[in-house]
Amino acid sequence: MSGTLTLLDFAGYVALLLWGVHMVQTGVQRAFGAALGAVLGRALGTRLRAFAAGLGITAALQSSTATGLMITGFAAGGVVGLVPALSAMLGANVGTTLIVQLLSFDLTALAPILILFGVWMFRRYPPGRTRDLGRVFIGLGLLLISLHSLVDLFAPFQNAPLLRILLQALGSQPVAAMLVAAGLTWAAHSSVAVVVLLMSMASHNLVAPDAAYAMVLGANLGTAINPIIEGVTGDDPAARRLPLGNLLTRVAGVVIGLVLLPWVGPWMTQLSEDPARAVANFHTLFNAVVALAFLPLLVPYAALLTRWLPKRIDPDDPARPQYLDESAHDIPAVALGNASREALRMADMLQTLLALARAGYKRDNRHRLPQAKQLDIAMDKLETAITLYLATLDRESMTSDDVQRMEEILAFTSNIGHAADITHGGLLSHATRLRKQGWTLAPEQREQLDESLGHLLTNERRAAALFVNADLRQARALAGEKESFRALEVQAAEAHLQKMKSGQVEEAEIGQLYLDILRDVKGVNSYLVGAAAYPVLAKEGELLPSRLRESAN
């Protein structure tokens, strides 16, 4: 019975460790995800800069797997060259060793303070960067507590005969130990968690040094598997160049590491008397050596991967950029024109989404929902592609007008992307709820909603035209549309309140849903104003630039 309880304790602490790592990763991604992507995009000029960016981002995310998935997505979208992407992956693999080095010290005393401060930030602030940082602090505290608990839990096992037999068997079979650790890392999505777990086991002499080092090799191999499985969608072989290239560098390093382990292992043990520190040092040494070995070879290596996996173009994929020509980077005016054309493609997709939403309130068009979802996903990918395409432009070769146009394009794509999210996640979802619940809007509500959506479609076309011609009169007119949609919402809210006062409670849910629909309509229109009208007004000095970030209010 006690053995079963101990096993459950072990599983629980490991789960807490994984959850702490997950909270830190997601918190950093939510707080700085877009900024990290922009940093990565700007750092792709040379291999060394890309390597440094990959290292720094992974040190922040505490996961080479997360960085690998992000870089793989950029490379699959065609906005990142293969050589700098491979270099960034090598940097990511080194970056993940920094947190392991930090956790090799006993920082348990900081756990309660981190959790207290994190919970206060999470509860005190509304959704945003500060609240996400609170999530990070909570995750760090849970991570430190789980490590301390695992260390205490392992102490009684030092004399457990069955466990010693199993671990001794792995000690004499380094390949098997490596494969076990690779499987655990793949399942956990975190080499940090697995290596830290090995450090805890090594500190209690539960695993021999050579077996621990072999399992560290396995953890490095397992973390390269996730981007291949999860980071690539579609059937284009070229999208698999980066994850496969990263995996092959891991495989080569692991094979050489296993061969040299009888000589390197004793040297690492002599370098540090603390077994946990020795495991952390071996993890760092392995990734540093692999990076130094492959950095000079990336150009021919990338050419080899390109020959192995030729690009297959699907002209029907709406998420594939059509105008982002990498060769135009040396001429900013041409590159900005390309980005503008791609941004207008996003506007065309939003027009289709809005038309689908309008039709959804007139008739059952559930068969068009997969198309709407595909468009929403495609617009997210295009927004990322445009942002990274612009981030890699050389600002030193750009005029002030070029920089201003670039900011206008970024504002347009961001707002159009937000409008698409509301259209798909709000307007279309509300139409689906009406159908599933068997509810019917009142005739005057249906007529008013259809007119509003028609007006919204008109404003979307006006925003796209304004993005091209920057006409001040049209910008003023479009900005004035916010007041009409706000007045419509206020009018509907007052009518709903009067119905409630007159005792028509049975229509409460339908009335509330109708108000939610109108709020989403107003929100989409606000993003259209922010996409095209506000940049023109700010340029003419009729609007403060800060209002560009408040278009949804």
XYZ file of C-alpha atoms in Angstrom:
553
model
C 0.000 0.000 0.000
C 2.771 2.406 0.949
C 4.522 1.643 -2.356
C 1.397 2.537 -4.285
C 1.003 5.801 -2.379
C 4.638 6.645 -2.982
C 4.208 5.984 -6.693
C 1.168 8.261 -6.738
C 3.181 10.946 -4.919
C 5.931 10.621 -7.511
C 3.447 10.907 -10.407
C 1.791 13.906 -8.765
C 5.061 15.761 -8.233
C 6.130 15.067 -11.818
C 2.744 16.365 -13.001
C 3.262 19.476 -10.857
C 6.707 19.920 -12.389
C 5.272 19.691 -15.919
C 2.437 22.064 -15.032
C 4.856 24.599 -13.595
C 6.934 24.495 -16.791
C 3.719 24.806 -18.827
C 2.543 27.859 -16.856
C 5.877 29.599 -17.328
C 5.926 28.865 -21.061
C 2.344 29.956 -21.728
C 2.705 33.029 -19.524
C 5.788 34.235 -21.400
C 4.197 33.439 -24.757
C 1.044 35.398 -23.900
C 2.979 38.336 -22.504
C 5.713 38.593 -25.113
C 4.739 36.217 -27.931
C 4.328 38.868 -30.625
C 7.408 40.770 -29.449
C 9.500 37.601 -29.434
C 8.377 36.840 -32.978
C 9.356 40.337 -34.086
C 12.751 40.010 -32.368
C 13.309 36.733 -34.143
C 12.301 38.257 -37.469
C 14.711 41.190 -37.076
C 17.559 38.878 -36.053
C 17.572 36.711 -39.154
C 20.201 38.666 -41.070
C 23.171 36.469 -40.144
C 23.680 33.056 -38.628
C 25.209 34.433 -35.441
C 22.364 36.903 -34.880
C 19.801 34.181 -35.495
C 21.683 31.883 -33.105
C 21.646 34.578 -30.418
C 17.935 35.237 -30.976
C 17.079 31.539 -30.667
C 19.153 31.287 -27.495
C 17.580 34.360 -25.911
C 13.985 33.469 -26.802
C 14.391 29.943 -25.469
C 15.913 31.264 -22.258
C 12.750 33.361 -21.856
C 10.312 30.617 -22.853
C 12.268 27.931 -20.999
C 11.458 25.472 -23.779
C 13.387 24.687 -26.940
C 10.299 22.749 -28.035
C 8.153 25.910 -27.912
C 10.791 27.917 -29.775
C 11.197 25.091 -32.273
C 7.465 25.012 -32.979
C 7.459 28.799 -33.447
C 10.457 28.839 -35.805
C 9.087 25.833 -37.690
C 5.834 27.707 -38.236
C 7.729 30.733 -39.580
C 9.823 28.576 -41.886
C 6.788 26.635 -43.111
C 5.141 29.950 -44.005
C 8.116 30.892 -46.160
C 9.029 34.015 -44.160
C 12.267 32.666 -42.661
C 15.259 31.376 -44.618
C 16.379 27.838 -43.892
C 19.969 28.719 -42.898
C 19.055 31.342 -40.247
C 16.189 29.136 -39.059
C 18.573 26.220 -38.513
C 20.963 28.585 -36.749
C 18.153 29.814 -34.496
C 17.294 26.206 -33.653
C 20.893 25.561 -32.601
C 20.677 28.640 -30.395
C 17.385 27.403 -28.958
C 18.975 24.107 -27.994
C 21.725 25.947 -26.125
C 19.225 28.352 -24.554
C 17.285 25.551 -22.907
C 20.383 24.626 -20.898
C 20.434 27.982 -19.099
C 17.333 27.293 -17.021
C 18.718 23.846 -16.205
C 21.897 25.475 -14.932
C 19.836 27.858 -12.818
C 17.693 25.066 -11.370
C 20.788 23.082 -10.433
C 21.038 25.473 -7.466
C 18.681 25.171 -4.504
C 16.199 28.049 -4.908
C 13.316 26.474 -2.973
C 13.173 29.355 -0.476
C 12.014 31.661 -3.275
C 8.977 29.502 -4.159
C 6.442 30.951 -1.650
C 7.424 34.521 -2.519
C 7.094 33.852 -6.247
C 3.678 32.238 -5.828
C 2.428 34.986 -3.504
C 3.562 37.730 -5.854
C 2.254 35.854 -8.901
C -1.205 35.245 -7.418
C -1.444 38.914 -6.429
C -0.594 40.026 -9.987
C -2.960 37.467 -11.511
C -5.896 38.493 -9.292
C -5.169 42.212 -9.151
C -4.786 43.048 -12.838
C -7.117 42.549 -15.836
C -6.088 40.284 -18.741
C -2.863 41.618 -20.153
C 0.911 41.446 -19.861
C 1.054 42.083 -16.094
C -1.419 39.300 -15.392
C 0.488 36.939 -17.698
C 3.700 37.703 -15.817
C 1.875 36.739 -12.623
C 1.204 33.398 -14.289
C 4.942 33.079 -14.951
C 5.811 33.690 -11.288
C 3.216 31.133 -10.152
C 4.678 28.584 -12.570
C 8.223 29.207 -11.316
C 7.080 28.753 -7.725
C 5.288 25.494 -8.511
C 8.318 24.292 -10.431
C 10.649 24.918 -7.480
C 8.220 23.259 -5.026
C 7.904 20.171 -7.231
C 11.681 19.856 -7.515
C 12.112 20.122 -3.752
C 9.370 17.531 -3.183
C 10.942 15.146 -5.698
C 14.306 15.436 -3.951
C 12.685 14.578 -0.608
C 10.695 11.750 -2.201
C 13.784 10.159 -3.734
C 15.655 9.984 -0.424
C 13.976 6.772 0.852
C 14.537 5.083 -2.513
C 18.309 4.999 -2.194
C 18.071 1.477 -0.770
C 15.057 0.233 -2.781
C 16.327 -3.007 -4.391
C 13.881 -3.185 -7.313
C 14.490 0.377 -8.425
C 18.226 -0.078 -8.136
C 18.075 -3.206 -10.300
C 16.112 -1.349 -13.001
C 18.396 1.677 -12.979
C 21.522 -0.488 -12.905
C 20.195 -2.298 -15.955
C 19.860 1.035 -17.736
C 23.356 1.931 -16.561
C 24.779 -1.006 -18.496
C 22.601 -0.252 -21.548
C 23.216 3.388 -22.555
C 21.225 3.065 -25.791
C 18.170 1.805 -23.914
C 18.559 4.599 -21.327
C 18.776 7.137 -24.137
C 15.614 5.800 -25.809
C 13.659 5.801 -22.530
C 14.557 9.460 -21.911
C 13.726 10.370 -25.523
C 10.270 8.856 -25.139
C 9.668 10.651 -21.845
C 10.749 13.991 -23.321
C 8.551 13.551 -26.370
C 5.558 12.776 -24.143
C 6.290 15.629 -21.708
C 7.087 18.225 -24.415
C 9.873 19.484 -22.165
C 13.522 18.513 -22.068
C 13.920 20.883 -19.110
C 11.549 18.808 -16.967
C 13.234 15.517 -17.878
C 16.789 16.797 -17.335
C 15.811 18.370 -14.017
C 14.225 15.059 -12.996
C 17.499 13.306 -13.872
C 19.373 15.835 -11.748
C 17.166 14.986 -8.780
C 17.748 11.255 -9.278
C 21.499 11.729 -9.696
C 21.730 13.796 -6.516
C 20.504 10.727 -4.570
C 22.716 8.294 -6.485
C 19.639 6.560 -7.905
C 21.141 6.553 -11.376
C 24.753 6.035 -12.352
C 26.551 8.996 -13.970
C 26.948 7.297 -17.364
C 23.270 6.325 -17.404
C 22.287 9.890 -16.458
C 24.417 11.297 -19.274
C 22.920 8.832 -21.759
C 19.446 9.884 -20.672
C 20.413 13.530 -21.118
C 21.284 12.649 -24.713
C 17.860 11.052 -25.032
C 16.165 14.177 -23.675
C 17.904 16.258 -26.327
C 16.755 13.832 -28.990
C 13.160 13.699 -27.747
C 12.739 17.469 -27.773
C 13.479 17.515 -31.531
C 10.631 15.098 -32.286
C 7.750 17.426 -31.336
C 8.340 20.058 -34.072
C 8.263 17.316 -36.716
C 4.942 15.948 -35.477
C 3.219 19.173 -34.400
C 5.004 22.046 -36.105
C 4.152 21.206 -39.714
C 0.747 20.996 -41.329
C -0.096 20.245 -44.936
C 1.694 18.026 -47.402
C 4.426 20.366 -48.653
C 7.768 18.557 -48.135
C 9.617 21.890 -47.930
C 7.852 22.681 -44.656
C 9.626 19.719 -43.080
C 13.142 20.895 -43.917
C 13.715 22.735 -40.652
C 12.351 20.184 -38.157
C 14.058 17.341 -40.011
C 17.305 19.296 -40.188
C 17.165 19.976 -36.458
C 16.379 16.324 -35.709
C 19.312 15.105 -37.813
C 21.734 17.414 -35.976
C 20.389 15.947 -32.719
C 20.781 12.386 -34.024
C 24.352 13.038 -35.154
C 25.234 14.609 -31.808
C 23.612 11.773 -29.830
C 25.396 9.060 -31.812
C 28.776 10.734 -31.336
C 27.943 11.418 -27.694
C 27.165 7.743 -27.044
C 30.444 6.719 -28.683
C 32.485 9.209 -26.626
C 30.545 8.666 -23.395
C 33.133 6.277 -21.817
C 35.726 9.075 -22.048
C 33.568 12.174 -21.571
C 31.558 10.773 -18.626
C 34.447 10.408 -16.171
C 35.765 13.838 -17.158
C 32.383 15.465 -16.391
C 32.274 13.680 -13.017
C 35.727 14.998 -12.167
C 34.728 18.510 -13.248
C 31.993 18.689 -10.592
C 31.647 16.622 -7.436
C 27.921 17.419 -7.273
C 26.120 14.800 -9.438
C 23.262 17.199 -10.234
C 25.688 19.866 -11.410
C 27.520 17.282 -13.494
C 24.270 16.382 -15.285
C 23.530 20.068 -15.949
C 27.083 20.661 -17.211
C 26.894 17.675 -19.569
C 23.583 18.979 -20.946
C 25.164 22.379 -21.642
C 28.364 20.886 -23.093
C 26.472 18.627 -25.494
C 24.373 21.438 -26.969
C 27.290 23.870 -27.157
C 29.494 21.361 -28.999
C 26.725 20.453 -31.467
C 26.121 24.142 -32.169
C 29.834 24.853 -32.740
C 30.135 21.841 -35.024
C 27.145 22.634 -37.239
C 27.177 26.451 -37.447
C 29.954 26.542 -40.099
C 28.209 23.784 -42.111
C 24.703 25.235 -42.296
C 24.895 26.541 -45.888
C 25.742 23.191 -47.529
C 23.526 21.412 -45.014
C 20.564 23.615 -45.958
C 21.261 22.989 -49.659
C 21.208 19.249 -49.012
C 17.881 19.483 -47.173
C 16.454 21.569 -50.024
C 17.381 18.877 -52.546
C 15.904 16.164 -50.349
C 12.659 18.034 -49.750
C 11.694 20.148 -52.796
C 8.948 22.709 -52.427
C 5.424 21.766 -53.472
C 3.176 24.742 -54.105
C -0.555 24.491 -53.490
C -2.177 27.397 -55.353
C -5.480 26.804 -53.553
C -4.092 27.322 -50.032
C -5.401 30.725 -48.877
C -2.766 30.901 -46.112
C 0.105 30.848 -48.604
C 1.516 34.361 -49.151
C 1.312 35.342 -52.815
C 3.180 38.645 -52.870
C 5.835 38.484 -50.122
C 8.865 38.237 -52.392
C 12.036 37.795 -50.321
C 14.208 39.129 -53.146
C 12.538 42.554 -52.777
C 14.001 43.159 -49.316
C 16.813 45.276 -50.752
C 14.252 47.747 -52.165
C 11.991 48.838 -49.285
C 9.455 50.604 -51.519
C 8.877 47.409 -53.507
C 8.735 45.265 -50.353
C 6.184 47.623 -48.793
C 4.090 47.415 -51.950
C 4.196 43.627 -51.742
C 3.115 43.694 -48.105
C 0.265 46.089 -48.957
C -1.032 43.715 -51.622
C -0.918 40.827 -49.175
C -2.758 42.938 -46.593
C -5.504 43.615 -49.142
C -5.853 39.852 -49.574
C -6.643 39.706 -45.865
C -9.290 42.382 -46.403
C -10.846 40.285 -49.181
C -10.969 37.287 -46.841
C -12.631 39.390 -44.144
C -15.225 40.472 -46.709
C -16.036 36.805 -47.351
C -16.225 36.067 -43.609
C -18.639 38.940 -43.043
C -20.795 37.787 -45.953
C -20.922 34.284 -44.450
C -21.918 35.749 -41.079
C -24.688 37.836 -42.654
C -26.008 34.804 -44.510
C -25.918 32.791 -41.287
C -28.634 34.966 -39.761
C -30.876 34.545 -42.813
C -30.639 30.790 -43.388
C -28.934 27.627 -42.199
C -25.437 27.753 -43.710
C -23.658 25.346 -41.365
C -22.051 23.702 -44.407
C -20.056 26.946 -44.857
C -18.600 26.901 -41.321
C -15.496 24.868 -42.318
C -14.768 27.482 -44.990
C -15.112 30.244 -42.391
C -12.732 28.455 -40.029
C -10.213 27.946 -42.823
C -10.353 31.650 -43.679
C -9.844 32.680 -40.052
C -6.819 30.392 -39.710
C -5.426 31.590 -43.040
C -5.739 35.229 -41.960
C -3.854 34.532 -38.738
C -1.032 32.950 -40.732
C -0.971 35.779 -43.263
C -0.812 38.364 -40.470
C 2.208 36.571 -39.012
C 3.840 36.298 -42.435
C 3.339 40.006 -43.186
C 4.622 41.056 -39.757
C 7.799 39.006 -40.070
C 8.308 40.086 -43.682
C 8.256 43.727 -42.597
C 10.308 43.063 -39.457
C 13.221 41.800 -41.560
C 13.430 45.003 -43.651
C 16.543 47.098 -43.133
C 15.343 50.287 -41.423
C 18.601 52.057 -42.194
C 17.772 51.951 -45.901
C 14.194 53.212 -45.360
C 12.992 56.803 -45.524
C 10.673 58.287 -42.901
C 7.775 57.843 -45.344
C 8.719 54.180 -45.743
C 8.709 53.680 -41.978
C 5.339 55.392 -41.675
C 3.864 53.228 -44.445
C 5.221 50.127 -42.752
C 3.486 51.116 -39.509
C 0.252 51.713 -41.436
C 0.464 48.230 -42.962
C 1.090 46.671 -39.549
C -1.870 48.565 -38.061
C -4.095 47.529 -40.958
C -3.222 43.817 -40.802
C -3.498 43.710 -37.004
C -6.930 45.338 -36.967
C -8.226 43.282 -39.892
C -7.012 40.151 -38.084
C -8.855 41.158 -34.894
C -11.997 41.898 -36.919
C -11.784 38.408 -38.441
C -11.439 36.824 -35.001
C -14.600 38.582 -33.802
C -16.456 37.665 -36.990
C -15.575 33.982 -36.728
C -15.559 33.569 -32.960
C -18.431 35.963 -32.293
C -20.874 36.644 -35.114
C -20.766 33.177 -36.656
C -20.847 31.516 -33.234
C -23.923 33.532 -32.245
C -25.683 32.486 -35.460
C -24.877 28.852 -34.681
C -26.221 29.241 -31.134
C -29.488 30.717 -32.420
C -29.962 27.729 -34.709
C -29.044 25.122 -32.091
C -31.328 26.652 -29.449
C -34.183 26.986 -31.909
C -34.445 30.693 -31.113
C -35.774 33.294 -33.528
C -35.059 36.993 -33.452
C -37.997 39.374 -33.610
C -38.791 40.686 -37.133
C -37.553 44.176 -36.287
C -34.353 42.696 -34.837
C -33.734 40.611 -37.960
C -34.282 43.625 -40.191
C -32.087 45.859 -38.043
C -29.309 43.235 -37.874
C -29.349 42.636 -41.630
C -29.072 46.370 -42.272
C -26.228 46.656 -39.762
C -24.283 43.783 -41.320
C -24.848 45.236 -44.779
C -23.570 48.579 -43.489
C -20.579 46.740 -41.976
C -19.758 45.142 -45.322
C -19.837 48.573 -46.922
C -17.500 49.955 -44.278
C -15.136 47.037 -44.846
C -14.901 47.939 -48.544
C -14.404 51.584 -47.615
C -11.585 50.625 -45.240
C -9.822 48.633 -47.964
C -10.138 51.552 -50.392
C -8.944 54.000 -47.742
C -5.889 51.823 -47.079
C -4.916 52.397 -50.707
C -5.839 56.050 -51.346
C -5.549 57.602 -47.828
C -8.280 60.136 -48.587
C -8.806 62.455 -45.608
C -12.501 63.079 -46.285
C -13.227 59.342 -46.479
C -11.214 58.786 -43.293
C -13.348 61.320 -41.427
C -16.521 59.687 -42.716
C -15.406 56.190 -41.734
C -14.324 57.343 -38.272
C -17.769 58.869 -37.794
C -19.350 55.448 -38.309
C -18.310 54.425 -34.792
C -20.927 56.725 -33.314
C -23.775 55.257 -35.390
C -22.953 51.696 -34.316
C -22.582 52.804 -30.709
C -25.986 54.530 -30.867
C -27.518 51.372 -32.321
C -26.204 49.322 -29.404
C -27.491 51.835 -26.845
C -30.906 51.874 -28.504
C -31.111 48.057 -28.480
C -29.987 47.915 -24.832
C -32.699 50.368 -23.817
C -35.349 48.389 -25.725
C -34.183 45.194 -24.035
C -34.387 46.849 -20.624
C -37.919 48.075 -21.290
C -38.996 44.541 -22.223
C -37.580 43.232 -18.971
C -39.423 45.913 -17.017
C -42.694 45.046 -18.771
C -42.373 41.424 -17.664
C -41.259 39.781 -20.928
C -38.690 37.674 -19.063
C -39.063 34.687 -21.420
C -37.264 36.705 -24.116
C -34.358 37.604 -21.811
C -31.826 35.152 -23.239
C -32.660 35.973 -26.850
C -32.514 39.685 -26.104
C -29.158 39.336 -24.370
C -27.779 37.334 -27.279
C -28.972 40.025 -29.693
C -27.094 42.612 -27.631
C -23.964 40.434 -27.811
C -24.351 40.276 -31.591
C -24.614 44.057 -31.855
C -21.573 44.492 -29.596
C -19.572 42.242 -31.926
C -20.835 44.191 -34.940
C -19.692 47.390 -33.221
C -16.360 45.763 -32.371
C -15.713 44.722 -35.961
C -16.535 48.223 -37.177
C -14.188 49.717 -34.559
C -11.335 47.578 -35.847
C -12.150 48.673 -39.422
C -11.879 52.290 -38.301
C -8.584 51.525 -36.566
C -7.316 49.702 -39.643
C -7.714 52.509 -42.152
C -9.287 55.734 -40.840
C -7.203 56.404 -37.729
C -3.794 56.118 -39.490
C -4.879 58.734 -42.055
C -6.264 61.069 -39.366
C -3.107 60.661 -37.268
C -0.976 61.456 -40.304
C -2.930 64.667 -40.853
C -2.632 65.612 -37.178
C -6.338 65.123 -36.442
C -5.819 62.139 -34.125
C -3.257 61.275 -31.499
C -1.185 58.172 -32.461
C -2.170 56.541 -29.161
C -5.747 56.267 -30.451
C -4.490 53.767 -33.027
C -4.279 51.223 -30.207
C -7.753 52.048 -28.892
C -9.807 51.387 -32.020
C -11.862 48.641 -30.381
C -13.064 50.801 -27.489
